Short mmCIF file of C-alpha atoms in Angstrom, two decimals:
data_model
loop_
_atom_site.label_atom_id
_atom_site.label_comp_id
_atom_site.label_asym_id
_atom_site.label_seq_id
_atom_site.Cartn_x
_atom_site.Cartn_y
_atom_site.Cartn_z
CA UNK A 16 -33.74 49.57 -1.27
CA UNK A 17 -33.28 51.85 1.74
CA UNK A 18 -30.38 53.35 3.62
CA UNK A 19 -30.78 50.75 6.38
CA UNK A 20 -29.96 47.05 6.07
CA UNK A 21 -32.97 44.89 5.34
CA UNK A 22 -33.29 41.11 5.13
CA UNK A 23 -32.96 39.67 1.62
CA UNK A 24 -35.23 36.70 0.97
CA UNK A 25 -34.29 33.84 -1.35
CA UNK A 26 -36.93 34.75 -3.93
CA UNK A 27 -35.88 38.40 -4.18
CA UNK A 28 -33.84 39.81 -7.08
CA UNK A 29 -31.37 42.54 -6.15
CA UNK A 30 -30.39 45.42 -8.40
CA UNK A 31 -26.66 45.84 -8.89
CA UNK A 32 -24.68 48.24 -6.76
CA UNK A 33 -26.11 47.44 -3.33
CA UNK A 34 -24.13 46.91 -0.18
CA UNK A 35 -24.79 43.23 0.57
CA UNK A 36 -23.66 41.44 3.70
CA UNK A 37 -24.22 38.23 5.63
CA UNK A 38 -25.14 38.90 9.24
CA UNK A 39 -23.25 36.25 11.18
CA UNK A 40 -25.33 36.84 14.28
CA UNK A 41 -28.63 36.02 12.58
CA UNK A 42 -27.38 33.96 9.61
CA UNK A 43 -29.38 35.98 7.06
CA UNK A 44 -28.35 38.04 4.04
CA UNK A 45 -28.98 41.78 4.30
CA UNK A 46 -28.75 44.63 1.78
CA UNK A 47 -29.05 48.40 1.61
CA UNK A 48 -28.07 51.29 -0.62
CA UNK A 49 -24.33 51.48 -0.99
CA UNK A 50 -23.80 54.82 0.81
CA UNK A 51 -20.29 55.52 2.11
CA UNK A 52 -20.38 56.37 5.81
CA UNK A 53 -16.80 56.78 7.05
CA UNK A 54 -17.84 57.31 10.67
CA UNK A 55 -20.20 54.34 10.78
CA UNK A 56 -19.63 51.86 13.61
CA UNK A 57 -18.89 48.45 12.13
CA UNK A 58 -20.92 45.61 13.57
CA UNK A 59 -18.40 42.84 14.38
CA UNK A 60 -21.10 40.23 13.83
CA UNK A 61 -21.59 41.21 10.22
CA UNK A 62 -19.43 40.20 7.26
CA UNK A 63 -19.55 42.21 4.06
CA UNK A 64 -19.55 40.01 0.97
CA UNK A 65 -19.86 40.44 -2.76
CA UNK A 66 -22.58 38.26 -4.24
CA UNK A 67 -21.41 37.90 -7.81
CA UNK A 68 -24.69 36.35 -8.91
CA UNK A 69 -26.36 39.67 -8.18
CA UNK A 70 -24.18 41.31 -10.88
CA UNK A 71 -25.36 39.10 -13.73
CA UNK A 72 -26.03 41.24 -16.77
CA UNK A 73 -24.60 44.36 -15.11
CA UNK A 74 -22.90 46.77 -17.50
CA UNK A 75 -19.68 48.50 -16.56
CA UNK A 76 -19.60 52.31 -16.98
CA UNK A 77 -17.71 51.90 -20.26
CA UNK A 78 -20.54 49.76 -21.61
CA UNK A 79 -18.77 46.40 -21.32
CA UNK A 80 -20.42 43.46 -19.64
CA UNK A 81 -19.34 42.66 -16.10
CA UNK A 82 -17.05 39.62 -15.75
CA UNK A 83 -16.09 38.09 -12.44
CA UNK A 84 -12.52 36.95 -11.71
CA UNK A 85 -13.85 33.37 -11.70
CA UNK A 86 -14.87 33.77 -15.36
CA UNK A 87 -11.27 34.55 -16.30
CA UNK A 88 -9.93 31.65 -14.23
CA UNK A 89 -12.35 29.22 -15.86
CA UNK A 90 -11.45 30.52 -19.32
CA UNK A 91 -7.74 30.18 -18.56
CA UNK A 92 -8.24 26.60 -17.29
CA UNK A 93 -9.98 25.65 -20.53
CA UNK A 94 -7.05 26.96 -22.56
CA UNK A 95 -4.42 25.10 -20.53
CA UNK A 96 -3.39 21.60 -21.70
CA UNK A 97 -4.47 18.73 -19.45
CA UNK A 98 -1.64 17.55 -17.25
CA UNK A 99 -1.72 14.10 -15.61
CA UNK A 100 -1.44 14.02 -11.82
CA UNK A 101 2.03 13.98 -10.37
CA UNK A 102 3.04 10.75 -8.66
CA UNK A 103 5.15 10.29 -5.60
CA UNK A 104 8.83 9.85 -6.47
CA UNK A 105 9.17 7.20 -3.78
CA UNK A 106 6.33 5.21 -5.35
CA UNK A 107 8.04 5.40 -8.73
CA UNK A 108 11.29 4.11 -7.26
CA UNK A 109 9.47 1.32 -5.43
CA UNK A 110 7.65 0.30 -8.60
CA UNK A 111 10.84 0.29 -10.69
CA UNK A 112 12.87 -1.65 -8.12
CA UNK A 113 10.11 -4.22 -7.52
CA UNK A 114 9.53 -4.73 -11.23
CA UNK A 115 13.27 -5.23 -11.81
CA UNK A 116 13.41 -7.83 -9.03
CA UNK A 117 10.51 -9.80 -10.52
CA UNK A 118 11.97 -9.64 -14.04
CA UNK A 119 15.42 -10.77 -12.91
CA UNK A 120 15.67 -14.56 -13.40
CA UNK A 121 18.38 -14.71 -10.73
CA UNK A 122 16.25 -13.10 -8.00
CA UNK A 123 16.11 -15.14 -4.83
CA UNK A 124 12.73 -16.25 -3.50
CA UNK A 125 13.31 -14.17 -0.36
CA UNK A 126 13.47 -11.06 -2.58
CA UNK A 127 10.69 -12.10 -4.94
CA UNK A 128 7.90 -12.24 -2.36
CA UNK A 129 8.30 -8.67 -0.99
CA UNK A 130 8.66 -7.35 -4.56
CA UNK A 131 5.32 -8.91 -5.55
CA UNK A 132 3.73 -7.57 -2.35
CA UNK A 133 4.95 -4.07 -3.23
CA UNK A 134 3.41 -4.30 -6.70
CA UNK A 135 0.12 -5.56 -5.27
CA UNK A 136 -0.09 -2.47 -3.10
CA UNK A 137 0.78 -0.12 -5.99
CA UNK A 138 -1.49 -1.88 -8.50
CA UNK A 139 -4.59 -0.51 -6.76
CA UNK A 140 -3.67 2.87 -8.28
CA UNK A 141 -4.98 3.44 -11.81
CA UNK A 142 -1.61 4.84 -12.86
CA UNK A 143 0.56 2.03 -11.51
CA UNK A 144 -1.93 -0.63 -12.57
CA UNK A 145 -1.74 0.68 -16.11
CA UNK A 146 2.05 1.02 -15.96
CA UNK A 147 2.32 -2.59 -14.87
CA UNK A 148 -0.06 -3.81 -17.59
CA UNK A 149 1.84 -1.98 -20.32
CA UNK A 150 5.09 -3.72 -19.38
CA UNK A 151 4.94 -6.95 -21.35
CA UNK A 152 7.97 -8.43 -19.63
CA UNK A 153 6.52 -8.14 -16.15
CA UNK A 154 3.05 -9.26 -17.28
CA UNK A 155 4.57 -12.40 -18.80
CA UNK A 156 6.55 -12.98 -15.60
CA UNK A 157 3.42 -12.69 -13.45
CA UNK A 158 1.67 -15.06 -15.84
CA UNK A 159 4.46 -17.61 -15.37
CA UNK A 160 4.40 -17.20 -11.59
CA UNK A 161 0.72 -18.07 -11.32
CA UNK A 162 1.08 -21.28 -13.37
CA UNK A 163 1.38 -24.68 -11.64
CA UNK A 164 5.09 -24.93 -10.81
CA UNK A 165 7.37 -25.74 -7.93
CA UNK A 166 6.90 -22.21 -6.59
CA UNK A 167 5.25 -21.77 -3.22
CA UNK A 168 1.49 -21.39 -3.03
CA UNK A 169 2.04 -17.98 -1.43
CA UNK A 170 3.92 -16.64 -4.45
CA UNK A 171 1.47 -18.12 -6.96
CA UNK A 172 -1.60 -16.74 -5.19
CA UNK A 173 0.03 -13.33 -4.71
CA UNK A 174 1.02 -13.14 -8.40
CA UNK A 175 -2.59 -13.96 -9.27
CA UNK A 176 -3.80 -11.17 -6.98
CA UNK A 177 -1.39 -8.62 -8.50
CA UNK A 178 -2.51 -9.48 -12.02
CA UNK A 179 -6.20 -9.21 -11.09
CA UNK A 180 -5.74 -5.99 -9.13
CA UNK A 181 -3.86 -4.22 -11.92
CA UNK A 182 -6.65 -4.79 -14.46
CA UNK A 183 -9.64 -4.62 -12.11
CA UNK A 184 -11.98 -1.76 -13.09
CA UNK A 185 -9.16 -0.43 -15.28
CA UNK A 186 -10.18 -0.87 -18.90
CA UNK A 187 -6.98 0.59 -20.30
CA UNK A 188 -4.87 -1.76 -18.16
CA UNK A 189 -7.00 -4.76 -19.16
CA UNK A 190 -6.56 -3.96 -22.85
CA UNK A 191 -2.83 -3.41 -22.40
CA UNK A 192 -2.33 -6.67 -20.49
CA UNK A 193 -4.21 -8.78 -23.03
CA UNK A 194 -2.24 -7.25 -25.89
CA UNK A 195 0.81 -9.23 -24.72
CA UNK A 196 -0.90 -12.58 -25.36
CA UNK A 197 -2.59 -14.56 -28.13
CA UNK A 198 0.31 -14.24 -30.54
CA UNK A 199 2.93 -16.60 -31.95
CA UNK A 200 5.17 -16.35 -28.89
CA UNK A 201 2.37 -16.43 -26.30
CA UNK A 202 -0.54 -18.31 -27.91
CA UNK A 203 -2.45 -18.59 -24.63
CA UNK A 204 -3.17 -16.04 -21.95
CA UNK A 205 -4.17 -15.73 -18.31
CA UNK A 206 -7.73 -16.91 -18.97
CA UNK A 207 -6.51 -20.36 -19.97
CA UNK A 208 -4.29 -20.45 -16.87
CA UNK A 209 -7.28 -19.58 -14.68
CA UNK A 210 -9.39 -22.33 -16.24
CA UNK A 211 -6.68 -24.90 -15.63
CA UNK A 212 -6.29 -23.72 -12.04
CA UNK A 213 -10.03 -23.97 -11.41
CA UNK A 214 -9.93 -27.48 -12.81
CA UNK A 215 -7.07 -28.80 -10.72
CA UNK A 216 -6.23 -26.57 -7.75
CA UNK A 217 -7.44 -27.40 -4.24
CA UNK A 218 -6.22 -24.39 -2.23
CA UNK A 219 -9.17 -22.16 -1.19
CA UNK A 220 -6.92 -19.08 -1.18
CA UNK A 221 -5.62 -19.67 -4.70
CA UNK A 222 -9.08 -20.58 -6.02
CA UNK A 223 -10.59 -17.38 -4.62
CA UNK A 224 -7.86 -15.27 -6.18
CA UNK A 225 -8.22 -17.11 -9.48
CA UNK A 226 -11.93 -16.28 -9.46
CA UNK A 227 -11.06 -12.64 -8.77
CA UNK A 228 -8.66 -12.65 -11.74
CA UNK A 229 -11.31 -14.37 -13.86
CA UNK A 230 -13.84 -11.67 -13.01
CA UNK A 231 -11.33 -8.93 -13.88
CA UNK A 232 -10.51 -10.61 -17.21
CA UNK A 233 -14.15 -11.16 -18.15
CA UNK A 234 -14.85 -7.45 -18.17
CA UNK A 235 -13.48 -7.90 -21.67
CA UNK A 236 -16.34 -9.43 -23.67
CA UNK A 237 -14.00 -11.54 -25.80
CA UNK A 238 -12.53 -13.13 -22.67
CA UNK A 239 -16.01 -13.74 -21.26
CA UNK A 240 -17.11 -15.39 -24.49
CA UNK A 241 -14.02 -17.62 -24.50
CA UNK A 242 -14.76 -18.66 -20.94
CA UNK A 243 -18.36 -19.54 -21.77
CA UNK A 244 -17.34 -21.45 -24.91
CA UNK A 245 -14.86 -23.46 -22.83
CA UNK A 246 -17.71 -24.71 -20.63
CA UNK A 247 -17.06 -22.11 -17.97
CA UNK A 248 -20.53 -22.27 -16.44
CA UNK A 249 -20.23 -26.01 -15.84
CA UNK A 250 -16.84 -25.36 -14.27
CA UNK A 251 -18.40 -22.80 -11.92
CA UNK A 252 -21.05 -25.33 -10.93
CA UNK A 253 -18.35 -27.86 -10.03
CA UNK A 254 -16.50 -25.27 -7.99
CA UNK A 255 -19.73 -24.22 -6.29
CA UNK A 256 -20.38 -27.84 -5.37
CA UNK A 257 -16.86 -27.79 -4.02
CA UNK A 258 -14.98 -30.82 -2.85
CA UNK A 259 -14.87 -31.11 0.95
CA UNK A 260 -13.34 -28.04 2.58
CA UNK A 261 -13.86 -25.99 5.72
CA UNK A 262 -17.24 -24.23 5.91
CA UNK A 263 -15.73 -20.73 5.91
CA UNK A 264 -13.54 -21.52 2.89
CA UNK A 265 -16.48 -23.07 1.04
CA UNK A 266 -18.68 -20.05 1.68
CA UNK A 267 -15.98 -17.63 0.52
CA UNK A 268 -15.60 -19.62 -2.68
CA UNK A 269 -19.34 -19.72 -3.21
CA UNK A 270 -19.60 -15.97 -2.70
CA UNK A 271 -16.99 -15.44 -5.41
CA UNK A 272 -18.95 -17.66 -7.80
CA UNK A 273 -22.21 -15.87 -6.99
CA UNK A 274 -20.59 -12.46 -7.53
CA UNK A 275 -19.29 -13.64 -10.90
CA UNK A 276 -22.78 -14.76 -11.93
CA UNK A 277 -24.26 -11.41 -10.89
CA UNK A 278 -21.51 -9.30 -12.46
CA UNK A 279 -21.11 -11.08 -15.78
CA UNK A 280 -23.85 -13.59 -16.54
CA UNK A 281 -27.10 -11.97 -15.44
CA UNK A 282 -27.86 -8.79 -17.42
CA UNK A 283 -29.43 -5.95 -15.48
CA UNK A 284 -32.69 -6.50 -17.29
CA UNK A 285 -32.88 -10.01 -15.88
CA UNK A 286 -31.73 -9.22 -12.35
CA UNK A 287 -34.10 -6.31 -12.01
CA UNK A 288 -37.04 -8.59 -11.21
CA UNK A 289 -35.01 -11.42 -9.72
CA UNK A 290 -35.11 -12.24 -6.03
CA UNK A 291 -31.41 -11.72 -5.45
CA UNK A 292 -30.25 -12.95 -2.05
CA UNK A 293 -29.51 -10.30 0.57
CA UNK A 294 -30.67 -7.52 -1.78
CA UNK A 295 -28.56 -4.67 -3.14
CA UNK A 296 -27.91 -6.60 -6.34
CA UNK A 297 -25.36 -8.83 -4.65
CA UNK A 298 -24.19 -10.92 -1.75
CA UNK A 299 -23.06 -9.43 1.53
CA UNK A 300 -19.35 -10.09 1.95
CA UNK A 301 -19.68 -11.95 5.24
CA UNK A 302 -23.05 -13.62 4.71
CA UNK A 303 -23.62 -17.23 3.72
CA UNK A 304 -24.49 -17.41 0.01
CA UNK A 305 -27.98 -18.49 -0.98
CA UNK A 306 -27.11 -21.91 -2.39
CA UNK A 307 -30.50 -22.62 -3.91
CA UNK A 308 -30.69 -19.25 -5.69
CA UNK A 309 -27.21 -19.56 -7.16
CA UNK A 310 -27.60 -23.16 -8.25
CA UNK A 311 -30.91 -22.44 -10.00
CA UNK A 312 -29.30 -19.66 -12.02
CA UNK A 313 -26.12 -21.62 -12.72
CA UNK A 314 -28.16 -24.52 -14.06
CA UNK A 315 -30.20 -22.17 -16.24
CA UNK A 316 -26.99 -20.55 -17.49
CA UNK A 317 -25.44 -23.94 -18.21
CA UNK A 318 -28.33 -24.65 -20.56
CA UNK A 319 -27.92 -21.24 -22.17
CA UNK A 320 -24.11 -21.49 -22.47
CA UNK A 321 -23.28 -25.20 -22.83
CA UNK A 322 -19.87 -24.45 -24.33
CA UNK A 323 -17.41 -27.03 -25.64
CA UNK A 324 -16.59 -28.81 -22.43
CA UNK A 325 -13.50 -30.92 -22.18
CA UNK A 326 -13.51 -34.39 -20.69
CA UNK A 327 -11.93 -32.93 -17.55
CA UNK A 328 -14.98 -30.72 -16.99
#
């Protein structure tokens, strides 16, 4: 070290106690002996900094090891209890009001639809998705709304979307939602409702949302196994070979089926060497699905998972 600033290269180790700065005009780090010069002209293009990494192992005059302020902050953060993120008060009010509307048996249809829409928007959040799934009363109500009834197709399909969104990629919410079913009071759950819908429904919108809910449910291996044992693969084949519908609707439905096959029925070990259409381990959202590829794999899967198919299948 000298009394004049010299460039510090990346591979150089600096002794502690130097005056280190970043020259903003040249963009390089410079260092010199730390000599006080009160009358020195300060270069406006230079910024004096403290490089804490240069003080590693440095001993204070009293013999104690040097600790940076960041060390203390990190230590304090480790000692503090974890606090969950704070949520917007307005969101909490909206969630509570919408849930109350859906639970209320006297709610008018004109109030029910916006309440479900509000929950669909909130359910994308991990927190609100989990809050919704933990509430058995509202989960049962959503389950009833998606069943074949006299309710409008719009309400049924939206209830299906809310249910699927709340548990999608949210393992805790999926576990919580399923805990409200398969008991004496509710012997069947949403999976059985999805299977019945795929068997009988004709609406492309509802079918697509049912497939989305099915995919969310089958992230639970027990639900996936139940679906396969119920002849689910054969059901997917029938949906893939869909009854006459508009080309765009048919392709959307086929994309959903292909995504389900990729996500749940073809292990990574198998897909690694498989010529998956459109690459990237999946189907492009707006592309036409590769019918031949999907049908080959569905037929192979049907042999692997024959299930206990009902006469309706």
